Structure formats: structure tokens, C-alpha cells
Short mmCIF file of C-alpha atoms and ligand atoms in Angstrom, two decimals:
data_model
loop_
_atom_site.label_atom_id
_atom_site.label_comp_id
_atom_site.label_asym_id
_atom_site.label_seq_id
_atom_site.Cartn_x
_atom_site.Cartn_y
_atom_site.Cartn_z
CA UNK A 1 -28.27 -111.55 -62.92
CA UNK A 2 -26.89 -108.06 -63.45
CA UNK A 3 -26.11 -108.49 -67.13
CA UNK A 4 -28.27 -106.83 -69.78
CA UNK A 5 -30.62 -109.28 -71.63
CA UNK A 6 -29.27 -108.14 -75.02
CA UNK A 7 -25.73 -108.96 -73.83
CA UNK A 8 -26.83 -112.43 -72.68
CA UNK A 9 -28.56 -113.04 -76.02
CA UNK A 10 -25.36 -111.95 -77.76
CA UNK A 11 -23.52 -114.64 -75.74
CA UNK A 12 -26.01 -117.24 -77.01
CA UNK A 13 -25.36 -116.17 -80.62
CA UNK A 14 -21.58 -116.22 -80.15
CA UNK A 15 -21.72 -119.69 -78.55
CA UNK A 16 -23.74 -121.01 -81.53
CA UNK A 17 -21.34 -119.31 -83.96
CA UNK A 18 -18.24 -120.72 -82.24
CA UNK A 19 -19.90 -124.15 -81.97
CA UNK A 20 -20.59 -124.27 -85.73
CA UNK A 21 -17.05 -123.00 -86.44
CA UNK A 22 -15.61 -125.74 -84.16
CA UNK A 23 -17.36 -128.46 -86.17
CA UNK A 24 -16.20 -126.94 -89.45
CA UNK A 25 -12.62 -126.62 -88.14
CA UNK A 26 -12.49 -130.26 -86.99
CA UNK A 27 -13.96 -131.37 -90.34
CA UNK A 28 -11.31 -129.26 -92.10
CA UNK A 29 -8.61 -131.18 -90.16
CA UNK A 30 -10.10 -134.44 -91.45
CA UNK A 31 -10.37 -133.24 -95.09
CA UNK A 32 -7.86 -130.38 -95.49
CA UNK A 33 -7.59 -130.83 -99.28
CA UNK A 34 -11.31 -130.08 -99.73
CA UNK A 35 -11.92 -127.45 -97.04
CA UNK A 36 -8.77 -125.34 -96.82
CA UNK A 37 -6.71 -123.28 -99.23
CA UNK A 38 -3.53 -124.98 -100.43
CA UNK A 39 -1.46 -121.77 -100.48
CA UNK A 40 -2.52 -120.92 -96.91
CA UNK A 41 -1.79 -124.44 -95.60
CA UNK A 42 1.92 -123.80 -96.15
CA UNK A 43 2.00 -120.89 -93.70
CA UNK A 44 -0.11 -122.30 -90.86
CA UNK A 45 1.46 -123.33 -87.57
CA UNK A 46 -0.52 -126.50 -86.78
CA UNK A 47 -0.07 -126.21 -83.01
CA UNK A 48 -1.32 -122.62 -82.99
CA UNK A 49 -4.39 -123.59 -85.02
CA UNK A 50 -5.10 -126.42 -82.55
CA UNK A 51 -4.72 -124.00 -79.62
CA UNK A 52 -7.17 -121.53 -81.24
CA UNK A 53 -9.64 -124.39 -81.87
CA UNK A 54 -9.36 -125.52 -78.25
CA UNK A 55 -9.91 -121.96 -76.94
CA UNK A 56 -12.91 -121.51 -79.25
CA UNK A 57 -14.53 -124.73 -78.04
CA UNK A 58 -14.00 -123.86 -74.36
CA UNK A 59 -15.36 -120.33 -74.87
CA UNK A 60 -18.38 -121.67 -76.81
CA UNK A 61 -19.17 -124.09 -73.95
CA UNK A 62 -18.85 -121.41 -71.25
CA UNK A 63 -21.02 -118.90 -73.12
CA UNK A 64 -23.57 -121.61 -73.91
CA UNK A 65 -23.91 -122.56 -70.22
CA UNK A 66 -24.36 -118.90 -69.16
CA UNK A 67 -26.86 -118.30 -71.99
CA UNK A 68 -28.72 -121.51 -71.15
CA UNK A 69 -29.17 -120.39 -67.55
CA UNK A 70 -30.01 -116.73 -67.99
CA UNK A 71 -30.72 -115.70 -71.62
CA UNK A 72 -33.96 -116.00 -73.56
CA UNK A 73 -32.14 -117.55 -76.56
CA UNK A 74 -31.88 -121.02 -75.04
CA UNK A 75 -32.25 -122.71 -78.44
CA UNK A 76 -29.04 -121.06 -79.66
CA UNK A 77 -27.25 -122.01 -76.44
CA UNK A 78 -28.31 -125.65 -76.94
CA UNK A 79 -27.11 -125.44 -80.57
CA UNK A 80 -23.73 -124.17 -79.32
CA UNK A 81 -23.42 -127.03 -76.79
CA UNK A 82 -24.51 -129.70 -79.30
CA UNK A 83 -22.02 -128.42 -81.91
CA UNK A 84 -19.13 -128.34 -79.43
CA UNK A 85 -20.02 -131.88 -78.23
CA UNK A 86 -20.03 -133.14 -81.84
CA UNK A 87 -16.68 -131.41 -82.44
CA UNK A 88 -15.22 -133.17 -79.33
CA UNK A 89 -16.59 -136.51 -80.55
CA UNK A 90 -15.01 -135.93 -83.98
CA UNK A 91 -11.59 -135.47 -82.38
CA UNK A 92 -11.65 -131.96 -80.91
CA UNK A 93 -8.38 -130.05 -80.83
CA UNK A 94 -6.43 -133.36 -80.87
CA UNK A 95 -8.03 -134.49 -84.14
CA UNK A 96 -5.58 -136.29 -86.40
CA UNK A 97 -4.70 -134.49 -89.59
CA UNK A 98 -6.09 -135.99 -92.82
CA UNK A 99 -3.95 -136.61 -95.91
CA UNK A 100 -3.87 -132.89 -96.85
CA UNK A 101 -0.74 -133.24 -98.91
CA UNK A 102 -2.42 -133.74 -102.26
CA UNK A 103 -4.34 -130.82 -103.74
CA UNK A 104 -7.90 -131.15 -104.95
CA UNK A 105 -9.05 -129.26 -108.07
CA UNK A 106 -12.24 -128.28 -106.23
CA UNK A 107 -12.12 -127.07 -102.65
CA UNK A 108 -14.02 -124.68 -100.40
CA UNK A 109 -11.78 -122.17 -98.63
CA UNK A 110 -13.37 -122.36 -95.16
CA UNK A 111 -10.12 -121.11 -93.63
CA UNK A 112 -10.08 -118.07 -95.94
CA UNK A 113 -13.71 -117.25 -95.08
CA UNK A 114 -12.75 -117.05 -91.40
CA UNK A 115 -9.48 -115.19 -91.97
CA UNK A 116 -11.26 -112.77 -94.26
CA UNK A 117 -13.91 -112.20 -91.59
CA UNK A 118 -11.26 -111.43 -88.96
CA UNK A 119 -9.37 -109.02 -91.29
CA UNK A 120 -12.51 -107.23 -92.55
CA UNK A 121 -14.03 -106.97 -89.04
CA UNK A 122 -10.78 -105.63 -87.52
CA UNK A 123 -10.26 -103.06 -90.27
CA UNK A 124 -13.80 -101.72 -90.59
CA UNK A 125 -14.86 -101.92 -86.92
CA UNK A 126 -11.83 -99.76 -86.08
CA UNK A 127 -12.68 -97.30 -88.86
CA UNK A 128 -16.28 -97.16 -87.59
CA UNK A 129 -15.08 -96.52 -84.03
CA UNK A 130 -13.11 -93.44 -85.13
CA UNK A 131 -15.30 -92.06 -87.94
CA UNK A 132 -18.81 -93.19 -86.97
CA UNK A 133 -21.71 -91.58 -88.82
CA UNK A 134 -24.58 -92.66 -86.52
CA UNK A 135 -23.04 -92.06 -83.11
CA UNK A 136 -25.71 -93.90 -81.15
CA UNK A 137 -25.38 -97.07 -83.20
CA UNK A 138 -23.28 -99.68 -81.39
CA UNK A 139 -20.77 -102.01 -83.01
CA UNK A 140 -23.23 -104.88 -82.61
CA UNK A 141 -26.47 -103.27 -83.85
CA UNK A 142 -29.75 -105.17 -83.98
CA UNK A 143 -29.81 -107.82 -86.70
CA UNK A 144 -26.03 -108.40 -86.77
CA UNK A 145 -26.51 -112.12 -86.16
CA UNK A 146 -28.56 -112.69 -89.31
CA UNK A 147 -26.12 -110.61 -91.37
CA UNK A 148 -23.15 -112.56 -90.01
CA UNK A 149 -24.91 -115.74 -91.19
CA UNK A 150 -25.38 -114.12 -94.62
CA UNK A 151 -21.68 -113.19 -94.60
CA UNK A 152 -20.48 -116.75 -93.99
CA UNK A 153 -23.00 -118.54 -96.25
CA UNK A 154 -22.51 -116.03 -99.08
CA UNK A 155 -18.71 -116.24 -98.93
CA UNK A 156 -18.78 -120.05 -99.17
CA UNK A 157 -21.44 -119.91 -101.94
CA UNK A 158 -19.57 -117.19 -103.82
CA UNK A 159 -16.26 -119.06 -103.75
CA UNK A 160 -17.87 -122.24 -105.12
CA UNK A 161 -19.86 -120.25 -107.69
CA UNK A 162 -16.82 -118.41 -109.08
CA UNK A 163 -15.00 -121.74 -109.43
CA UNK A 164 -17.99 -123.36 -111.19
CA UNK A 165 -18.49 -120.33 -113.47
CA UNK A 166 -14.88 -120.48 -114.68
CA UNK A 167 -15.39 -124.00 -116.09
CA UNK A 168 -18.27 -123.29 -118.59
CA UNK A 169 -16.81 -119.83 -119.26
CA UNK A 170 -13.48 -121.26 -120.41
CA UNK A 171 -15.35 -123.86 -122.53
CA UNK A 172 -17.51 -121.14 -124.17
CA UNK A 173 -14.42 -118.97 -124.56
CA UNK A 174 -12.81 -121.67 -126.73
CA UNK A 175 -16.01 -122.19 -128.76
CA UNK A 176 -17.37 -118.73 -129.50
CA UNK A 177 -14.98 -115.94 -128.57
CA UNK A 178 -13.02 -114.45 -131.48
CA UNK A 179 -9.32 -115.09 -130.96
CA UNK A 180 -8.38 -111.54 -131.94
CA UNK A 181 -10.54 -110.10 -129.11
CA UNK A 182 -9.12 -112.52 -126.55
CA UNK A 183 -5.56 -111.85 -127.68
CA UNK A 184 -6.11 -108.10 -127.42
CA UNK A 185 -7.45 -108.13 -123.84
CA UNK A 186 -5.14 -110.85 -122.53
CA UNK A 187 -2.06 -109.05 -123.90
CA UNK A 188 -2.81 -105.83 -121.97
CA UNK A 189 -0.79 -105.07 -118.81
CA UNK A 190 -2.55 -106.53 -115.77
CA UNK A 191 -3.43 -103.09 -114.30
CA UNK A 192 -5.30 -102.12 -117.49
CA UNK A 193 -7.05 -105.48 -117.48
CA UNK A 194 -8.22 -104.93 -113.89
CA UNK A 195 -9.48 -101.41 -114.70
CA UNK A 196 -11.31 -102.61 -117.83
CA UNK A 197 -12.85 -105.53 -115.92
CA UNK A 198 -14.08 -103.00 -113.34
CA UNK A 199 -15.61 -100.84 -116.08
CA UNK A 200 -17.26 -103.66 -118.05
CA UNK A 201 -18.42 -105.53 -114.95
CA UNK A 202 -19.89 -102.43 -113.39
CA UNK A 203 -21.72 -101.62 -116.60
CA UNK A 204 -23.32 -105.08 -116.55
CA UNK A 205 -23.94 -104.89 -112.78
CA UNK A 206 -25.54 -101.46 -113.14
CA UNK A 207 -28.24 -102.78 -115.50
CA UNK A 208 -28.68 -106.07 -113.65
CA UNK A 209 -29.08 -104.10 -110.40
CA UNK A 210 -31.57 -101.75 -112.04
CA UNK A 211 -33.54 -104.76 -113.34
CA UNK A 212 -33.57 -106.18 -109.78
CA UNK A 213 -35.33 -102.99 -108.68
CA UNK A 214 -37.85 -102.73 -111.53
CA UNK A 215 -38.80 -106.33 -112.40
CA UNK A 216 -41.19 -107.52 -109.66
CA UNK A 217 -39.96 -111.14 -109.73
CA UNK A 218 -36.33 -110.02 -109.30
CA UNK A 219 -37.25 -107.49 -106.60
CA UNK A 220 -38.57 -110.39 -104.49
CA UNK A 221 -34.91 -111.46 -104.12
CA UNK A 222 -33.28 -108.03 -103.97
CA UNK A 223 -35.64 -106.69 -101.27
CA UNK A 224 -33.68 -108.84 -98.80
CA UNK A 225 -30.65 -106.57 -99.35
CA UNK A 226 -32.79 -103.46 -98.87
CA UNK A 227 -34.46 -104.75 -95.70
CA UNK A 228 -31.41 -103.75 -93.64
CA UNK A 229 -32.30 -100.72 -91.49
CA UNK A 230 -28.92 -99.88 -90.01
CA UNK A 231 -25.85 -99.49 -92.19
CA UNK A 232 -22.50 -100.90 -91.12
CA UNK A 233 -19.66 -103.20 -92.25
CA UNK A 234 -21.98 -106.24 -92.14
CA UNK A 235 -25.02 -104.66 -93.83
CA UNK A 236 -23.82 -105.33 -97.39
CA UNK A 237 -23.63 -109.06 -96.67
CA UNK A 238 -27.40 -109.26 -96.54
CA UNK A 239 -27.86 -110.59 -100.06
CA UNK A 240 -30.12 -113.43 -101.19
CA UNK A 241 -28.27 -116.35 -102.84
CA UNK A 242 -30.45 -115.88 -105.97
CA UNK A 243 -29.28 -112.25 -106.17
CA UNK A 244 -25.63 -113.35 -106.04
CA UNK A 245 -26.17 -116.17 -108.56
CA UNK A 246 -27.71 -113.90 -111.21
CA UNK A 247 -25.41 -110.91 -110.73
CA UNK A 248 -22.20 -112.93 -110.53
CA UNK A 249 -23.07 -115.14 -113.54
CA UNK A 250 -24.03 -112.25 -115.79
CA UNK A 251 -21.00 -110.15 -114.86
CA UNK A 252 -18.22 -112.76 -114.60
CA UNK A 253 -18.86 -115.01 -117.61
CA UNK A 254 -18.49 -112.17 -120.21
CA UNK A 255 -15.14 -111.18 -118.66
CA UNK A 256 -13.78 -114.69 -119.24
CA UNK A 257 -15.24 -114.73 -122.78
CA UNK A 258 -13.47 -111.47 -123.60
CA UNK A 259 -10.18 -113.15 -122.73
CA UNK A 260 -9.22 -111.34 -119.52
CA UNK A 261 -6.72 -113.39 -117.56
CA UNK A 262 -7.77 -115.37 -114.48
CA UNK A 263 -5.10 -113.43 -112.53
CA UNK A 264 -6.72 -110.09 -113.43
CA UNK A 265 -10.18 -111.39 -112.46
CA UNK A 266 -8.75 -112.75 -109.19
CA UNK A 267 -7.28 -109.31 -108.41
CA UNK A 268 -10.57 -107.57 -109.21
CA UNK A 269 -12.81 -109.82 -107.06
CA UNK A 270 -11.21 -108.95 -103.66
CA UNK A 271 -11.23 -105.23 -104.62
CA UNK A 272 -14.96 -105.53 -105.32
CA UNK A 273 -15.49 -107.37 -102.01
CA UNK A 274 -13.63 -104.66 -100.03
CA UNK A 275 -15.48 -101.88 -101.80
CA UNK A 276 -18.83 -103.55 -101.13
CA UNK A 277 -18.09 -103.61 -97.39
CA UNK A 278 -16.74 -100.03 -97.38
CA UNK A 279 -19.78 -98.40 -99.05
CA UNK A 280 -22.20 -99.92 -96.51
CA UNK A 281 -20.13 -98.87 -93.46
CA UNK A 282 -21.40 -96.58 -90.73
CA UNK A 283 -18.77 -94.04 -91.78
CA UNK A 284 -19.17 -90.28 -92.18
CA UNK A 285 -16.97 -90.26 -95.28
CA UNK A 286 -18.51 -87.86 -97.79
CA UNK A 287 -15.36 -87.82 -100.02
CA UNK A 288 -17.05 -85.18 -102.18
CA UNK A 289 -14.22 -84.85 -104.69
CA UNK A 290 -14.19 -88.60 -105.35
CA UNK A 291 -17.86 -89.49 -105.17
CA UNK A 292 -18.50 -89.16 -108.90
CA UNK A 293 -15.52 -91.36 -109.78
CA UNK A 294 -15.59 -94.11 -107.17
CA UNK A 295 -18.45 -95.19 -104.93
CA UNK A 296 -18.40 -93.91 -101.35
CA UNK A 297 -20.45 -94.63 -98.20
CA UNK A 298 -22.63 -91.55 -98.70
CA UNK A 299 -23.36 -92.41 -102.32
CA UNK A 300 -24.46 -95.96 -101.48
CA UNK A 301 -26.28 -94.96 -98.28
CA UNK A 302 -28.64 -92.99 -100.55
CA UNK A 303 -29.29 -96.21 -102.48
CA UNK A 304 -30.58 -97.68 -99.20
CA UNK A 305 -32.75 -94.72 -98.16
CA UNK A 306 -36.31 -95.47 -97.05
CA UNK A 307 -37.40 -91.99 -98.22
CA UNK A 308 -39.94 -92.58 -101.02
CA UNK A 309 -38.83 -89.42 -102.85
CA UNK A 310 -35.34 -90.78 -103.47
CA UNK A 311 -35.78 -94.50 -104.14
CA UNK A 312 -34.14 -96.28 -107.11
CA UNK A 313 -30.98 -94.14 -107.30
CA UNK A 314 -27.23 -94.92 -107.34
CA UNK A 315 -27.18 -98.41 -108.87
CA UNK A 316 -23.45 -98.65 -109.64
CA UNK A 317 -21.33 -100.82 -107.37
CA UNK A 318 -17.93 -99.27 -108.16
CA UNK A 319 -18.25 -96.42 -110.69
CA UNK A 320 -20.89 -93.76 -109.93
CA UNK A 321 -20.42 -91.92 -113.22
CA UNK A 322 -22.57 -94.70 -114.73
CA UNK A 323 -25.46 -93.26 -112.70
CA UNK A 324 -24.61 -89.78 -113.99
CA UNK A 325 -24.60 -91.16 -117.54
CA UNK A 326 -27.94 -92.96 -117.18
CA UNK A 327 -29.69 -90.30 -115.06
CA UNK A 328 -29.96 -92.08 -111.70
CA UNK A 329 -27.28 -90.25 -109.69
CA UNK A 330 -28.32 -88.68 -106.37
CA UNK A 331 -25.97 -87.47 -103.64
CA UNK A 332 -26.87 -84.01 -102.26
CA UNK A 333 -23.96 -82.09 -100.75
CA UNK A 334 -23.63 -82.52 -96.99
CA UNK A 335 -26.90 -84.43 -96.66
CA UNK A 336 -27.27 -88.06 -95.60
CA UNK A 337 -30.43 -90.22 -95.56
CA UNK A 338 -32.40 -90.11 -92.31
CA UNK A 339 -33.51 -93.72 -92.43
CA UNK A 340 -32.74 -96.92 -94.29
CA UNK A 341 -34.76 -99.95 -95.34
CA UNK A 342 -37.89 -100.76 -97.29
CA UNK A 343 -40.31 -97.82 -97.52
CA UNK A 344 -43.19 -98.64 -95.17
CA UNK A 345 -42.20 -102.26 -94.52
CA UNK A 346 -40.10 -104.06 -91.92
CA UNK A 347 -38.79 -107.56 -92.47
CA UNK A 348 -37.98 -109.35 -89.24
CA UNK A 349 -36.83 -112.92 -88.76
CA UNK A 350 -33.79 -115.10 -89.12
CA UNK A 351 -31.66 -116.23 -92.06
CA UNK A 352 -34.25 -118.80 -93.18
CA UNK A 353 -36.95 -116.08 -93.27
CA UNK A 354 -34.73 -114.12 -95.68
CA UNK A 355 -33.98 -117.19 -97.79
CA UNK A 356 -37.67 -118.06 -98.20
CA UNK A 357 -38.89 -114.47 -98.62
CA UNK A 358 -38.95 -114.45 -102.48
CA UNK A 359 -41.16 -117.56 -102.48
CA UNK A 360 -43.71 -116.25 -99.98
CA UNK A 361 -46.88 -114.36 -100.88
CA UNK A 362 -45.87 -110.71 -101.12
ZN1 ZN B 1 -30.50 -102.17 -104.76
ZN1 ZN B 2 -26.19 -102.10 -100.64
#
């Protein structure tokens, strides 16, 4: 077989990915009110979605057969085939559509996770093709599979978490927040609300992030994020669920208590998500005039350096002047880190290895 082993292994991963997506898509047809976004349902063309599902299942089967014959990742190929078979048994592309007309108060936006992935991948892969920092690094660098798994799991977890955090936050808001404070923030124009949310949230995130670096128990979780050794659009997805739970809870709940509108918070969250992808990208954007106001790839790349002399710098997620204020800013002119990852340690393994890492003997 004249195909490179890494390419064949990539086929095995894609077949498993498409297989899992096929099952999720068929399940979403059965229970659209719980697994898709009501606003997006109105704009879908059902026949086109069925055609995409059919093409995905055929492609997953073909790649799985090739990978089963010639790749070393036969387990993934089998997973791909099993998933596609289950999807066929559950109705395949001809699956009948569930009720779907009534809206559920709690739903997981599986469709948005996939659409978001397509949009983010298209935008940032193209940027990386034109403005690549590490020229030798391919679009699919080593470890992309585990980070793609983080991306999907974290997006689903994050969506559910934000929904669940709004409930107790609104309850607490009614019980303990002074009405005058809530009235003040909620009466501001939405742009000011978004900017203030960014400032307050980043202030909280700055100190939570710093605690994740300096408290050994918290570092057990956060080291997963720092184990990535090649920066790109997927690298920022490598976050432990415990990391997301703590950071999101401590930063989002106070914003609701202060009375900021749900609309303003819902505008801020996608901005934060886009910025998080951007600052991890393999992009040679120094943006020197902006890098003390808004976070840039170079600024955050230094946060991921494996150079022991420059660890524990640049904690802000959006606003680097917080690092200037608290004495942790580091971004030398024209100089980028030579390597990324944990100083003196390499963490290999799959998604489960990352998930269990905090609970293993260090
Ligand atoms: Zn960190
Ligand atoms: Zn990062």
C-alpha cells in the first residue's frame, strides 16, 4: 500500500468521528426538541441534512474498511463500522422525524456544535494556511484527534453548564442582589454591558487561572491544557472538564447576580470562544500595537512556553493589561517561544488519559 501510515491512521480517526456523528445525527432526528437548536431548525432543509448524513455514513464505512485492512488503528476502524451499523439500524438517512415541533426548556445543541466546528475550522485553518507561524507544522499535527474529542465534549458540556448555571444564578439574583445594582447594570446599553462583562469576567478569570497554576490540586486539572506541544486552532480545546466547571461557574454566576442581561452574556460568550481559538492559533500575528489591550496569539503562546525561565506569565484570557497591572505580563518584541508544553514532561495518551490525569499519582 503506497499510502503513508499516518494518513491511514488519520482515515481510521475520521471514520470513527463520522461514525459517532452519524449516530448522534440519527438520534437528533428521533428527538429534535432535545438535541437540536429551535432557532436553527427553522432554517434547515431536511432533504439536504439527510443527504449530508447519507454521505457521511458512506464515507465513514469506506474509510473504516481501508483503515481496517491497512492501518494500525484497527480498533478505531471497528468503532467507525459499529457506529455506522447502529446508525443504519436506527433508521439511517431515512429515519423518520420525531415530534420536533414543541420546544423543550432544556436541550443540547448538537447541531450547533457541528456547525460551529465547521465554521471555526474553515476560518482558522485558512488563516493558518496564509499566515502560519511554524511553517513545518501541518494542518493535522500530532495529537489533533484527542483535541478534537476535547472540542466536541467540551462544547456539549459547556452548553449544558451555562444553561444549568443560569437557573441558580437567577434564583440567587432575586434573593441577594441589591435591586439598585441590578437596575444600574441592566439599564446600560448592550454594548457597554458586553464590555463590562468582559472586564469583570476577565478579572475573575485572571485570578482563577493564576490559582490553577499555583495551587497544586488545581494544577492537576490545568496541566492538561498545558500538555499541548503544538499550538493551533484546536490546541485551546484541550481543557479538563473540571477546569471548565470551576472557571465558568466562578466567572458567569457573578455576572448574572450583578444584573447583566442574558442577551449581553449570550453576546459575550461567543466572542470569548472565538478569542480563545484565535490566541492558540499557529499564526504569526504579533499585533504589537494591540497586544497590551487585547490578547493576541504571541501573548498567549508565551503562556504556553516550556521555557522554565518564563513560566506562569500572561494569565488574562481577553485583556492583557490585567497582567501589566498585576506584574505577570511577558511578551518580548519580535520573539516567540521556541517550544510549548510542560517543562520536562510529556503527556501522551487519549482523551480518557487526560480525563483521569488529575486523579492519578503525580
Ligand atoms: Zn494556564
Ligand atoms: Zn491556552
